[in-house]
Amino acid sequence: MAAPTPAWTAAALVVRAPRFDQMGAGGPLFIDVTWHPAGDPGSDKETSSMTIASIAVNYCGLETVLHMTCCCQSQEKITCHLHKAKRLGLKNILALRGDPVGDQWKEEEGGFCYAVDLVKHIRSEFGDYFDIGVAGYPKGHPDAGSFESDLKFLKEKVSAGADFIITQLFFEADTFCQFVKACSEIGITCPILPGIFLIQNYHSLQQLVKLSKLEVPQQIKDKIEPIKDNDAAICNYGIDQAVSLCQRLLASGLVPGLHFYTLNRTTAAVEVLKRLGMWTEDPRRFLPWAVSAHPKRWEEDVRPIFWASRPKSYIYRTQEWDEFPKGRWGNSSSPAFGELKDCYLFYLKSATPTEELLKMWGEELNSEESVFEVFMRYFSGEPNQNGCQVTCLPWNDKPLATDTGLMKEQLLRMNQRGVLTINSQPNVNGQPSSHPVLGWGPSGGYVFQKAYLEFFTSPKTVEALLQVLKKYEFRVNYHVVNVKGENITNAPELQPNAVTWGIFPGREIIQPTVVDPVSFMFWKDEAFALWIKQWGKLYDEESPSQKIIQCIHDNYFLVNLVDNDFPLDNCLWQVIEDTFELLDRPPQTDTEMEAT
């Protein structure tokens, strides 16, 4: 578990939001987002606590605890924030009094002065919708008259409806164990999570100790003082100290989990968890795509395959839906996808800095073949002429998916010839759900896939491809569309084609991805826009490089192909090879055409 602090600029959010995905890889029970009254935390700003918590829940699938304080807020304003949190899919609140803005606590007119009042209000207004956490102080709150009186206040918060307790930081395991024992003796029975502070530099330790009014044990001071100007040495010491503390806590049998105060620095926390054997990255997925933790999407289990590499964009564009497909996609004659002009800050922006993108995608493009080369480097993993690996494309902001490696040789040949692949999957016929690359879903099941290819290519290649596809009319479904929306397809009108499904013990068949003709027309707008919004914008207006990208955007077609005979060898490679063969034939003379 981690507690990121939302002191982020909009630009930093683009870069740092992917850290949620990194944190989620280790399977945390939840993450925290803290609440800073001075930062307009309940607003719609990109950097507000509410927005960051919403991103973690909706787009990264992380159970999230939103901190909320009484400070500088009326009861009415708090109620509005809670309604907004519920609407955004947040279900967990850490109810706090909060630190005063100045030196002294100032009572807000019509507000609350104590966390217990906030807990009571949440329960009164929202019943059991929210899980509520409260703070516990292993050595007593600094403003409390005594340790005993502070325990009494904690008991009042739990009795008012708190579900769990997270403690303030401490430095010795015995401090926590004695606190848990004292809580038990006065009848507090809810889970108590120890708050672990990772010492990462001298300044942050000094600041936190000042704010929390805690005394650092002498043995830690003796270790820190000689290395206080060496951040690397302090960080290594902090990791060792945290590992030792956690080991003693876990051995006590009193902790249901560990709560880390990361201060937005996750590296040390991950290292501690790895040393404890608690960082477990399970490659098997619940579904083939990234799920959302929003309650209204809990039963969602079907999506169009087009957003496979851009799940956050799909979630954003469907956020206004009242219901989500379960079991089957159905006849989607009018799906209401959000407009591209509304796309959120980082859904049409890359998390990679511009300088790095230029090194990967070319500081200067000489021809369309320069673009082909970028795609080839992405699939091969080999460094480009700048000595830089291409680790992302506008349509794939992450390195290659593991199953793509199964098709690497074929994809390299395609992209070398200007068939620029942005999405693909191999055919699968009954692989175990536990398969390390292709598996997903519960254990004991079997998964199936139809081979799928999606790519941009030139009008000349499309002309040859359509000639070839006549030979595969009953086996291959296709959609071919340009930026103007001119569409050629042999797919049944409005009928989706299931391309991934699974069979699991005691459950109905799950078909989580489909090729849907209507959704494809919404996706094509986004897919074409990414040429300009991500790649073209790297270059000066009217520059040769910008014109090359603009030309591809304006003239190329977006194509998807589905091989319906999944038990047989994938025929899509042969379709592409036949297309290349047709393209390579010399043009017929007039005499040959007459003879034909």
Coordinates of C-alpha atoms in Angstrom, one line a residue:
M1 CA 0.0 0.0 0.0
A2 CA 1.2 3.5 -0.7
A3 CA 0.3 7.1 0.0
P4 CA 1.1 9.4 -2.9
T5 CA 1.0 13.1 -2.3
P6 CA -1.0 15.1 -4.9
A7 CA 1.4 18.0 -5.2
W8 CA 1.5 17.6 -9.0
T9 CA 1.5 20.0 -11.9
A10 CA -0.5 19.2 -15.0
A11 CA 2.7 18.3 -16.9
A12 CA 3.9 16.1 -14.1
L13 CA 0.6 14.3 -14.0
V14 CA 1.1 13.1 -17.6
V15 CA 4.4 11.6 -16.7
R16 CA 3.6 10.3 -13.2
A17 CA 0.1 8.8 -13.7
P18 CA 1.7 5.7 -15.3
R19 CA 3.3 5.1 -11.9
F20 CA -0.1 3.9 -10.7
D21 CA 0.2 1.1 -13.3
Q22 CA 3.7 0.3 -11.9
M23 CA 2.4 0.3 -8.3
G24 CA -0.6 -1.9 -9.3
A25 CA 1.7 -4.5 -10.8
G26 CA 2.6 -5.7 -7.3
G27 CA -1.0 -6.2 -6.2
P28 CA -1.5 -3.6 -3.4
L29 CA -4.7 -3.8 -1.4
F30 CA -5.2 -0.1 -2.0
I31 CA -3.4 3.2 -2.5
D32 CA -4.0 6.5 -0.8
V33 CA -4.4 10.0 -2.2
T34 CA -3.9 12.7 0.4
W35 CA -6.0 15.9 0.7
H36 CA -4.4 19.3 0.8
P37 CA -6.8 22.2 1.5
A38 CA -4.6 24.7 -0.2
G39 CA -4.6 22.8 -3.4
D40 CA -8.3 22.9 -4.2
P41 CA -8.5 19.1 -3.6
G42 CA -12.2 18.6 -4.5
S43 CA -12.1 20.4 -7.8
D44 CA -11.9 19.2 -11.4
K45 CA -8.4 20.4 -11.8
E46 CA -6.0 17.9 -13.3
T47 CA -3.9 18.1 -10.1
S48 CA -6.7 17.9 -7.5
S49 CA -6.9 15.0 -5.0
M50 CA -10.3 14.1 -6.4
T51 CA -9.1 13.9 -10.0
I52 CA -6.0 11.9 -9.1
A53 CA -8.0 9.4 -7.0
S54 CA -10.5 9.1 -9.9
I55 CA -7.6 8.3 -12.3
A56 CA -6.3 5.6 -10.0
V57 CA -9.8 4.0 -9.7
N58 CA -11.2 4.4 -13.1
Y59 CA -8.2 4.2 -15.4
C60 CA -5.7 2.1 -13.5
G61 CA -8.1 -0.3 -11.7
L62 CA -6.7 0.4 -8.3
E63 CA -8.7 0.3 -5.1
T64 CA -8.1 3.8 -3.7
V65 CA -8.6 5.5 -0.4
L66 CA -9.2 9.3 -0.7
H67 CA -8.2 11.3 2.4
M68 CA -10.7 14.0 3.4
T69 CA -10.2 16.5 6.1
C70 CA -12.5 18.9 8.1
C71 CA -10.1 21.8 7.6
C72 CA -11.5 24.9 5.8
Q73 CA -14.7 23.2 4.8
S74 CA -18.3 23.6 5.7
Q75 CA -20.6 20.7 6.2
E76 CA -22.3 21.5 2.9
K77 CA -19.0 21.6 1.0
I78 CA -17.9 18.2 2.5
T79 CA -21.2 16.7 1.5
C80 CA -20.7 17.9 -2.1
H81 CA -17.2 16.4 -2.2
L82 CA -18.6 13.1 -0.9
H83 CA -21.3 13.0 -3.6
K84 CA -18.7 13.7 -6.2
A85 CA -16.5 11.0 -4.9
K86 CA -19.4 8.5 -5.1
R87 CA -20.2 9.6 -8.6
L88 CA -16.6 9.1 -9.6
G89 CA -16.6 5.5 -8.3
L90 CA -14.6 6.2 -5.1
K91 CA -15.7 3.9 -2.2
N92 CA -13.1 4.5 0.5
I93 CA -12.5 7.6 2.6
L94 CA -9.9 8.2 5.3
A95 CA -11.7 10.7 7.6
L96 CA -9.3 13.2 9.2
R97 CA -9.5 16.4 11.1
G98 CA -6.5 17.6 9.2
D99 CA -3.7 19.9 10.1
P100 CA -4.5 23.6 10.6
V101 CA -3.5 26.0 7.8
G102 CA -1.7 28.3 10.3
D103 CA -0.3 27.6 13.7
Q104 CA -3.7 27.2 15.4
W105 CA -6.8 25.3 14.5
K106 CA -9.5 27.6 13.2
E107 CA -13.1 26.5 13.5
E108 CA -14.9 26.7 10.2
E109 CA -18.4 28.1 10.4
G110 CA -20.9 25.3 9.8
G111 CA -18.0 22.8 9.6
F112 CA -16.6 20.0 11.8
C113 CA -13.8 20.3 14.3
Y114 CA -13.1 16.6 14.8
A115 CA -12.7 13.5 12.7
V116 CA -15.4 11.7 14.7
D117 CA -18.0 14.3 13.5
L118 CA -16.9 13.7 9.9
V119 CA -17.3 9.9 10.3
K120 CA -20.8 10.4 11.8
H121 CA -21.7 12.7 8.9
I122 CA -20.6 10.2 6.2
R123 CA -22.6 7.4 7.9
S124 CA -25.6 9.6 8.3
E125 CA -25.6 10.9 4.7
F126 CA -24.3 7.8 2.8
G127 CA -25.1 4.8 5.0
D128 CA -22.7 1.9 4.2
Y129 CA -21.7 3.0 0.8
F130 CA -18.2 4.2 1.9
D131 CA -15.6 2.2 3.8
I132 CA -14.2 4.6 6.3
G133 CA -10.7 4.7 7.7
V134 CA -9.5 6.8 10.6
A135 CA -6.1 7.7 12.0
G136 CA -4.6 6.2 15.0
Y137 CA -1.6 7.5 17.0
P138 CA 0.6 4.8 18.6
K139 CA 2.1 7.3 21.0
G140 CA -1.0 9.4 21.3
H141 CA -2.0 12.5 19.3
P142 CA 0.3 15.4 20.2
D143 CA -2.7 17.6 21.0
A144 CA -4.4 15.0 23.2
G145 CA -4.1 15.4 27.0
S146 CA -2.8 11.9 27.4
F147 CA -2.4 8.6 25.6
E148 CA -5.5 7.2 27.4
S149 CA -7.7 10.1 26.4
D150 CA -6.5 9.8 22.8
L151 CA -7.5 6.1 22.8
K152 CA -10.9 7.1 24.1
F153 CA -11.3 9.5 21.1
L154 CA -10.2 6.7 18.7
K155 CA -12.8 4.4 20.2
E156 CA -15.4 7.1 19.6
K157 CA -14.4 7.2 15.9
V158 CA -14.7 3.5 15.5
S159 CA -18.0 3.4 17.3
A160 CA -19.3 6.2 15.0
G161 CA -18.7 3.9 12.0
A162 CA -15.0 3.7 11.1
D163 CA -14.1 0.3 9.5
F164 CA -10.3 0.4 9.9
I165 CA -7.5 2.3 11.4
I166 CA -4.2 3.5 9.8
T167 CA -1.5 4.5 12.3
Q168 CA 0.7 7.5 12.2
L169 CA 4.3 6.7 11.5
F170 CA 6.5 5.1 14.2
F171 CA 10.0 3.7 14.3
E172 CA 9.9 0.7 16.6
A173 CA 7.8 -2.5 16.3
D174 CA 7.1 -2.5 20.1
T175 CA 5.4 0.9 19.8
F176 CA 2.8 -0.6 17.4
C177 CA 2.4 -3.8 19.3
Q178 CA 1.7 -2.0 22.6
F179 CA -0.8 0.3 20.8
V180 CA -2.7 -2.6 19.3
K181 CA -2.9 -4.3 22.8
A182 CA -4.2 -1.0 24.3
C183 CA -6.8 -0.7 21.6
S184 CA -8.0 -4.3 22.2
E185 CA -8.3 -3.7 25.9
I186 CA -10.8 -0.9 25.4
G187 CA -12.8 -2.8 22.9
I188 CA -11.4 -1.7 19.5
T189 CA -11.7 -4.7 17.2
C190 CA -11.4 -3.3 13.7
P191 CA -8.2 -3.9 11.6
I192 CA -5.3 -1.7 12.4
L193 CA -2.7 -1.0 9.7
P194 CA 0.8 0.1 10.8
G195 CA 2.0 3.2 9.0
I196 CA 5.5 2.6 7.7
F197 CA 7.6 5.7 6.9
L198 CA 10.5 5.1 4.5
I199 CA 13.5 7.2 5.4
Q200 CA 14.8 8.4 2.0
N201 CA 16.6 11.6 2.7
Y202 CA 17.5 13.8 5.7
H203 CA 15.3 16.7 4.8
S204 CA 12.1 14.7 4.4
L205 CA 12.8 13.0 7.7
Q206 CA 13.2 16.3 9.5
Q207 CA 10.1 17.8 7.9
L208 CA 7.9 14.8 8.7
V209 CA 9.2 14.6 12.3
K210 CA 8.4 18.3 12.7
L211 CA 4.9 17.9 11.4
S212 CA 4.1 14.8 13.4
K213 CA 5.8 16.0 16.5
L214 CA 7.5 12.7 16.9
E215 CA 10.9 12.0 18.4
V216 CA 13.4 10.0 16.3
P217 CA 15.0 7.2 18.4
Q218 CA 18.6 7.8 19.3
Q219 CA 19.9 4.7 17.5
I220 CA 18.4 6.0 14.2
K221 CA 19.9 9.5 14.8
D222 CA 23.3 7.9 15.3
K223 CA 23.1 6.1 12.0
I224 CA 21.7 9.1 10.0
E225 CA 23.8 12.0 11.2
P226 CA 27.2 10.8 9.7
I227 CA 25.5 10.3 6.3
K228 CA 23.0 13.1 6.3
D229 CA 24.5 14.7 3.1
N230 CA 24.5 11.4 1.2
D231 CA 21.0 10.7 -0.1
A232 CA 21.9 7.4 -1.6
A233 CA 23.4 6.1 1.7
I234 CA 20.4 7.4 3.7
C235 CA 17.9 5.7 1.2
N236 CA 19.8 2.4 1.5
Y237 CA 19.7 2.7 5.3
G238 CA 16.0 3.6 5.2
I239 CA 15.3 0.4 3.1
D240 CA 17.2 -1.8 5.5
Q241 CA 15.5 -0.2 8.5
A242 CA 12.0 -0.6 7.0
V243 CA 12.6 -4.2 6.1
S244 CA 13.7 -5.0 9.7
L245 CA 10.7 -3.1 11.1
C246 CA 8.3 -4.9 8.8
Q247 CA 9.8 -8.3 9.6
R248 CA 9.2 -7.8 13.3
L249 CA 5.7 -6.5 12.7
L250 CA 4.7 -9.4 10.5
A251 CA 6.3 -11.9 13.0
S252 CA 4.0 -10.4 15.7
G253 CA 0.9 -11.7 14.0
L254 CA -0.9 -8.4 14.8
V255 CA -0.8 -6.8 11.4
P256 CA -3.4 -7.4 8.6
G257 CA -1.1 -5.6 6.1
L258 CA 1.5 -2.8 5.8
H259 CA 0.8 0.8 4.9
F260 CA 3.7 2.7 3.4
Y261 CA 4.1 6.5 3.4
T262 CA 5.9 6.8 0.0
L263 CA 5.7 10.6 -0.5
N264 CA 5.4 9.8 -4.3
R265 CA 8.7 7.9 -4.3
T266 CA 7.7 4.3 -5.0
T267 CA 11.2 2.7 -5.7
A268 CA 12.1 2.3 -2.1
A269 CA 8.7 0.8 -1.1
V270 CA 8.9 -1.7 -4.0
E271 CA 12.4 -2.7 -2.9
V272 CA 11.2 -3.3 0.7
L273 CA 8.2 -5.4 -0.5
K274 CA 10.5 -7.4 -2.7
R275 CA 12.9 -8.2 0.1
L276 CA 9.9 -9.2 2.3
G277 CA 8.6 -11.5 -0.5
M278 CA 5.4 -9.5 -0.7
W279 CA 5.8 -8.0 -4.2
T280 CA 4.2 -10.6 -6.5
E281 CA 3.7 -9.7 -10.1
D282 CA 1.2 -12.3 -11.5
P283 CA 1.3 -12.2 -15.3
R284 CA -2.1 -13.8 -15.5
R285 CA -4.9 -11.3 -16.1
F286 CA -8.5 -11.4 -14.9
L287 CA -9.5 -10.3 -18.4
P288 CA -7.4 -9.6 -21.5
W289 CA -7.7 -5.9 -21.0
A290 CA -7.1 -3.5 -18.0
V291 CA -10.2 -3.4 -15.8
S292 CA -11.6 -0.3 -14.0
A293 CA -12.4 -0.3 -10.3
H294 CA -15.5 1.9 -10.7
P295 CA -18.5 0.1 -9.1
K296 CA -20.7 0.6 -12.2
R297 CA -18.1 -1.2 -14.3
W298 CA -17.6 -4.2 -12.0
E299 CA -19.7 -6.4 -14.2
E300 CA -18.3 -5.2 -17.5
D301 CA -16.6 -8.0 -19.4
V302 CA -16.8 -7.2 -23.1
R303 CA -15.0 -4.5 -25.0
P304 CA -14.0 -3.8 -28.7
I305 CA -10.5 -5.0 -29.4
F306 CA -9.5 -1.7 -31.0
W307 CA -8.6 0.0 -27.7
A308 CA -6.5 -3.0 -26.5
S309 CA -3.4 -0.8 -26.2
R310 CA -5.3 2.3 -25.1
P311 CA -7.7 1.1 -22.4
K312 CA -7.6 4.4 -20.5
S313 CA -8.9 6.2 -23.6
Y314 CA -11.7 3.7 -24.0
I315 CA -12.7 4.1 -20.3
Y316 CA -12.7 7.9 -20.7
R317 CA -14.8 7.8 -23.9
T318 CA -17.4 5.5 -22.3
Q319 CA -17.5 7.1 -18.8
E320 CA -21.0 8.5 -19.4
W321 CA -22.5 5.1 -20.1
D322 CA -25.1 4.0 -17.5
E323 CA -24.6 0.3 -18.3
F324 CA -21.8 -1.7 -19.7
P325 CA -21.9 -4.9 -21.7
K326 CA -21.8 -8.2 -19.8
G327 CA -21.7 -11.6 -21.4
R328 CA -22.0 -10.3 -25.0
W329 CA -21.6 -7.0 -26.9
G330 CA -25.0 -7.3 -28.7
N331 CA -26.2 -5.2 -31.6
S332 CA -24.4 -1.9 -31.2
S333 CA -26.3 0.3 -33.6
S334 CA -25.5 3.5 -31.7
P335 CA -22.8 3.4 -29.0
A336 CA -22.3 6.8 -27.5
F337 CA -18.6 7.3 -27.4
G338 CA -17.3 10.6 -26.1
E339 CA -15.9 13.0 -28.6
L340 CA -12.2 13.3 -29.2
K341 CA -12.2 17.0 -28.5
D342 CA -13.1 16.1 -24.9
C343 CA -10.2 13.7 -24.5
Y344 CA -8.5 14.0 -21.1
L345 CA -5.0 15.4 -20.8
F346 CA -3.0 12.3 -21.2
Y347 CA -5.1 10.2 -23.5
L348 CA -3.9 11.8 -26.7
K349 CA -0.6 12.7 -25.2
S350 CA 2.4 10.4 -24.7
A351 CA 3.9 10.0 -21.3
T352 CA 7.3 10.0 -23.0
P353 CA 9.1 13.4 -23.1
T354 CA 9.2 15.1 -26.5
E355 CA 13.0 14.9 -26.7
E356 CA 12.9 11.1 -26.3
L357 CA 10.1 10.7 -28.8
L358 CA 12.2 12.6 -31.4
K359 CA 15.1 10.3 -30.8
M360 CA 12.9 7.3 -31.2
W361 CA 10.7 8.4 -34.1
G362 CA 13.1 10.5 -36.0
E363 CA 14.3 14.1 -35.5
E364 CA 14.0 14.4 -39.3
L365 CA 12.0 12.1 -41.7
N366 CA 13.1 11.8 -45.2
S367 CA 10.3 9.7 -46.7
E368 CA 7.5 7.4 -45.8
E369 CA 10.1 4.6 -45.6
S370 CA 11.5 6.5 -42.6
V371 CA 8.2 5.9 -40.8
F372 CA 8.3 2.2 -41.8
E373 CA 11.7 2.0 -40.2
V374 CA 10.4 3.3 -36.9
F375 CA 7.7 0.6 -36.8
M376 CA 10.3 -2.1 -37.7
R377 CA 12.5 -0.9 -34.8
Y378 CA 9.6 -1.1 -32.4
F379 CA 8.9 -4.7 -33.3
S380 CA 12.5 -5.8 -33.6
G381 CA 13.7 -4.1 -30.4
E382 CA 16.9 -3.2 -32.2
P383 CA 18.3 0.4 -31.6
N384 CA 17.8 2.9 -34.4
Q385 CA 20.5 5.0 -36.1
N386 CA 20.5 7.3 -32.9
G387 CA 21.3 4.2 -30.8
C388 CA 17.9 4.5 -29.2
Q389 CA 15.4 1.7 -28.8
V390 CA 11.8 2.4 -30.0
T391 CA 9.8 1.5 -26.9
C392 CA 6.5 3.0 -27.9
L393 CA 4.3 4.2 -30.8
P394 CA 1.4 6.7 -30.7
W395 CA -1.0 3.8 -30.6
N396 CA 1.0 1.7 -28.1
D397 CA 2.5 3.8 -25.2
K398 CA 4.2 0.7 -23.8
P399 CA 6.7 -1.9 -25.0
L400 CA 5.4 -4.8 -27.0
A401 CA 2.9 -7.2 -25.4
T402 CA 4.3 -10.6 -24.8
D403 CA 2.0 -12.4 -27.2
T404 CA 3.2 -10.1 -30.0
G405 CA 6.6 -11.8 -29.7
L406 CA 5.0 -14.9 -31.1
M407 CA 4.4 -13.1 -34.4
K408 CA 7.6 -11.0 -34.5
E409 CA 9.0 -12.3 -37.8
Q410 CA 5.8 -11.9 -39.7
L411 CA 5.2 -8.4 -38.3
L412 CA 8.7 -7.3 -39.2
R413 CA 8.2 -8.3 -42.8
M414 CA 4.8 -6.5 -43.0
N415 CA 6.0 -3.3 -41.6
Q416 CA 9.1 -3.3 -43.8
R417 CA 6.7 -3.1 -46.7
G418 CA 4.5 -0.3 -45.3
V419 CA 1.8 -2.4 -43.6
L420 CA 2.1 -0.5 -40.3
T421 CA 0.7 -2.6 -37.6
I422 CA -1.0 -1.1 -34.5
N423 CA -2.8 -4.1 -33.1
S424 CA -2.6 -7.8 -33.5
Q425 CA -3.3 -11.1 -31.8
P426 CA -2.4 -14.7 -32.7
N427 CA -5.0 -17.5 -33.1
V428 CA -5.4 -19.6 -30.0
N429 CA -7.3 -22.9 -29.8
G430 CA -7.9 -24.0 -26.2
Q431 CA -4.7 -22.9 -24.3
P432 CA -4.9 -23.3 -20.5
S433 CA -6.0 -20.1 -18.8
S434 CA -2.7 -20.4 -16.8
H435 CA -0.6 -20.0 -19.9
P436 CA 2.2 -17.5 -19.0
V437 CA 1.7 -15.5 -22.3
L438 CA -1.8 -16.2 -23.6
G439 CA -3.6 -17.0 -20.4
W440 CA -6.3 -15.0 -18.6
G441 CA -9.2 -15.6 -16.3
P442 CA -9.7 -18.1 -13.4
S443 CA -7.6 -21.2 -13.1
G444 CA -8.7 -24.4 -14.7
G445 CA -10.1 -22.7 -17.8
Y446 CA -9.3 -22.6 -21.5
V447 CA -8.9 -19.6 -23.8
F448 CA -9.5 -19.1 -27.5
Q449 CA -8.7 -16.4 -30.0
K450 CA -9.2 -15.6 -33.7
A451 CA -6.2 -14.2 -35.4
Y452 CA -6.5 -10.4 -35.7
L453 CA -4.5 -7.7 -37.5
E454 CA -5.0 -4.0 -37.6
F455 CA -2.8 -1.7 -39.6
F456 CA -2.4 1.5 -41.7
T457 CA -1.3 1.1 -45.3
S458 CA -1.3 3.0 -48.6
P459 CA -4.1 3.1 -51.2
K460 CA -2.0 1.1 -53.6
T461 CA -1.6 -1.7 -51.0
V462 CA -5.3 -1.6 -50.2
E463 CA -6.2 -2.0 -53.8
A464 CA -4.1 -5.2 -54.0
L465 CA -5.3 -6.4 -50.7
L466 CA -9.0 -6.1 -51.7
Q467 CA -8.2 -8.2 -54.8
V468 CA -6.6 -10.9 -52.7
L469 CA -9.4 -10.9 -50.1
K470 CA -11.8 -12.1 -52.8
K471 CA -10.2 -15.5 -52.4
Y472 CA -10.8 -15.5 -48.6
E473 CA -14.3 -14.1 -48.7
F474 CA -15.9 -16.7 -46.4
R475 CA -12.9 -17.0 -44.0
V476 CA -11.7 -13.5 -43.4
N477 CA -13.8 -10.5 -42.3
Y478 CA -12.3 -7.1 -43.1
H479 CA -12.9 -3.4 -42.5
V480 CA -11.1 -0.8 -44.6
V481 CA -11.6 2.9 -43.9
N482 CA -9.9 6.2 -44.6
V483 CA -9.8 9.4 -42.6
K484 CA -12.9 10.7 -44.4
G485 CA -14.9 7.7 -43.2
E486 CA -15.2 6.0 -46.6
N487 CA -15.6 2.3 -45.5
I488 CA -15.3 -1.0 -47.3
T489 CA -16.3 -4.2 -45.4
N490 CA -17.7 -7.7 -45.9
A491 CA -18.8 -7.9 -42.3
P492 CA -22.6 -8.2 -41.5
E493 CA -24.0 -4.8 -40.8
L494 CA -23.9 -3.9 -37.1
Q495 CA -23.0 -7.4 -36.1
P496 CA -20.0 -7.8 -33.7
N497 CA -17.5 -10.7 -34.2
A498 CA -16.2 -12.3 -31.0
V499 CA -12.4 -12.6 -31.3
T500 CA -11.5 -13.7 -27.8
W501 CA -13.4 -16.0 -25.5
G502 CA -12.8 -18.3 -22.5
I503 CA -14.4 -21.4 -20.9
F504 CA -14.1 -21.8 -17.2
P505 CA -15.3 -24.3 -14.6
G506 CA -18.9 -23.6 -13.4
R507 CA -19.2 -20.4 -15.5
E508 CA -20.8 -19.3 -18.7
I509 CA -18.6 -18.6 -21.7
I510 CA -16.9 -15.2 -21.4
Q511 CA -16.2 -13.3 -24.7
P512 CA -14.2 -10.2 -23.6
T513 CA -13.1 -8.8 -26.9
V514 CA -15.1 -8.2 -30.1
V515 CA -14.6 -6.6 -33.5
D516 CA -17.6 -4.3 -33.7
P517 CA -18.2 -2.4 -37.0
V518 CA -19.9 0.6 -35.4
S519 CA -17.2 1.0 -32.7
F520 CA -14.5 0.8 -35.3
M521 CA -15.8 4.0 -37.0
F522 CA -15.4 5.8 -33.6
W523 CA -12.0 4.2 -33.1
K524 CA -10.7 5.3 -36.5
D525 CA -11.1 8.9 -35.6
E526 CA -8.8 8.4 -32.6
A527 CA -6.4 6.2 -34.5
F528 CA -6.0 8.8 -37.4
A529 CA -5.8 11.7 -34.9
L530 CA -2.8 10.1 -33.2
W531 CA -0.7 10.6 -36.3
I532 CA -1.1 14.3 -36.0
K533 CA -1.6 14.8 -32.2
Q534 CA 1.4 12.7 -31.2
W535 CA 3.8 12.3 -34.1
G536 CA 3.1 15.2 -36.4
K537 CA 3.2 17.8 -33.6
L538 CA 6.9 16.9 -32.9
Y539 CA 7.9 18.8 -36.0
D540 CA 7.7 22.4 -37.2
E541 CA 4.7 23.4 -39.3
E542 CA 5.2 22.8 -43.0
S543 CA 8.5 21.1 -42.4
P544 CA 9.2 18.0 -44.6
S545 CA 8.9 15.7 -41.6
Q546 CA 5.5 17.2 -40.7
K547 CA 4.3 16.9 -44.3
I548 CA 5.2 13.2 -44.4
I549 CA 3.1 12.5 -41.4
Q550 CA 0.3 14.6 -42.7
C551 CA 0.4 12.8 -46.0
I552 CA 0.1 9.4 -44.3
H553 CA -2.8 10.7 -42.2
D554 CA -4.6 12.1 -45.2
N555 CA -4.1 9.2 -47.7
Y556 CA -3.5 5.9 -45.9
F557 CA -6.3 3.5 -44.9
L558 CA -6.9 1.8 -41.5
V559 CA -7.6 -1.9 -42.0
N560 CA -8.6 -4.7 -39.7
L561 CA -8.7 -8.4 -40.6
V562 CA -10.1 -11.4 -38.7
D563 CA -9.4 -15.0 -39.5
N564 CA -12.5 -16.8 -38.4
D565 CA -11.1 -20.3 -38.7
F566 CA -9.1 -20.2 -35.4
P567 CA -8.4 -24.0 -35.2
L568 CA -6.5 -23.8 -38.5
D569 CA -3.1 -22.1 -39.1
N570 CA -3.4 -18.3 -39.2
C571 CA -4.2 -17.4 -42.9
L572 CA -3.7 -13.7 -42.4
W573 CA 0.0 -14.0 -43.1
Q574 CA -0.7 -15.6 -46.4
V575 CA -3.2 -12.8 -47.2
I576 CA -0.4 -10.3 -46.7
E577 CA 2.1 -12.3 -48.6
D578 CA -0.3 -12.7 -51.5
T579 CA -0.8 -8.9 -51.5
F580 CA 2.9 -8.3 -51.7
E581 CA 3.2 -10.8 -54.5
L582 CA 0.5 -9.0 -56.4
L583 CA 2.2 -5.7 -55.8
D584 CA 5.5 -7.1 -57.0
R585 CA 4.1 -8.3 -60.3
P586 CA 5.2 -6.2 -63.3
P587 CA 2.4 -4.2 -64.9
Q588 CA 0.7 -5.9 -67.7
T589 CA 1.2 -4.7 -71.3
D590 CA -1.8 -3.8 -73.5
T591 CA -1.4 -7.1 -75.4
E592 CA -1.3 -9.1 -72.1
M593 CA -4.5 -7.3 -70.9
E594 CA -6.3 -8.1 -74.2
A595 CA -5.2 -11.7 -74.0
T596 CA -6.5 -11.9 -70.4

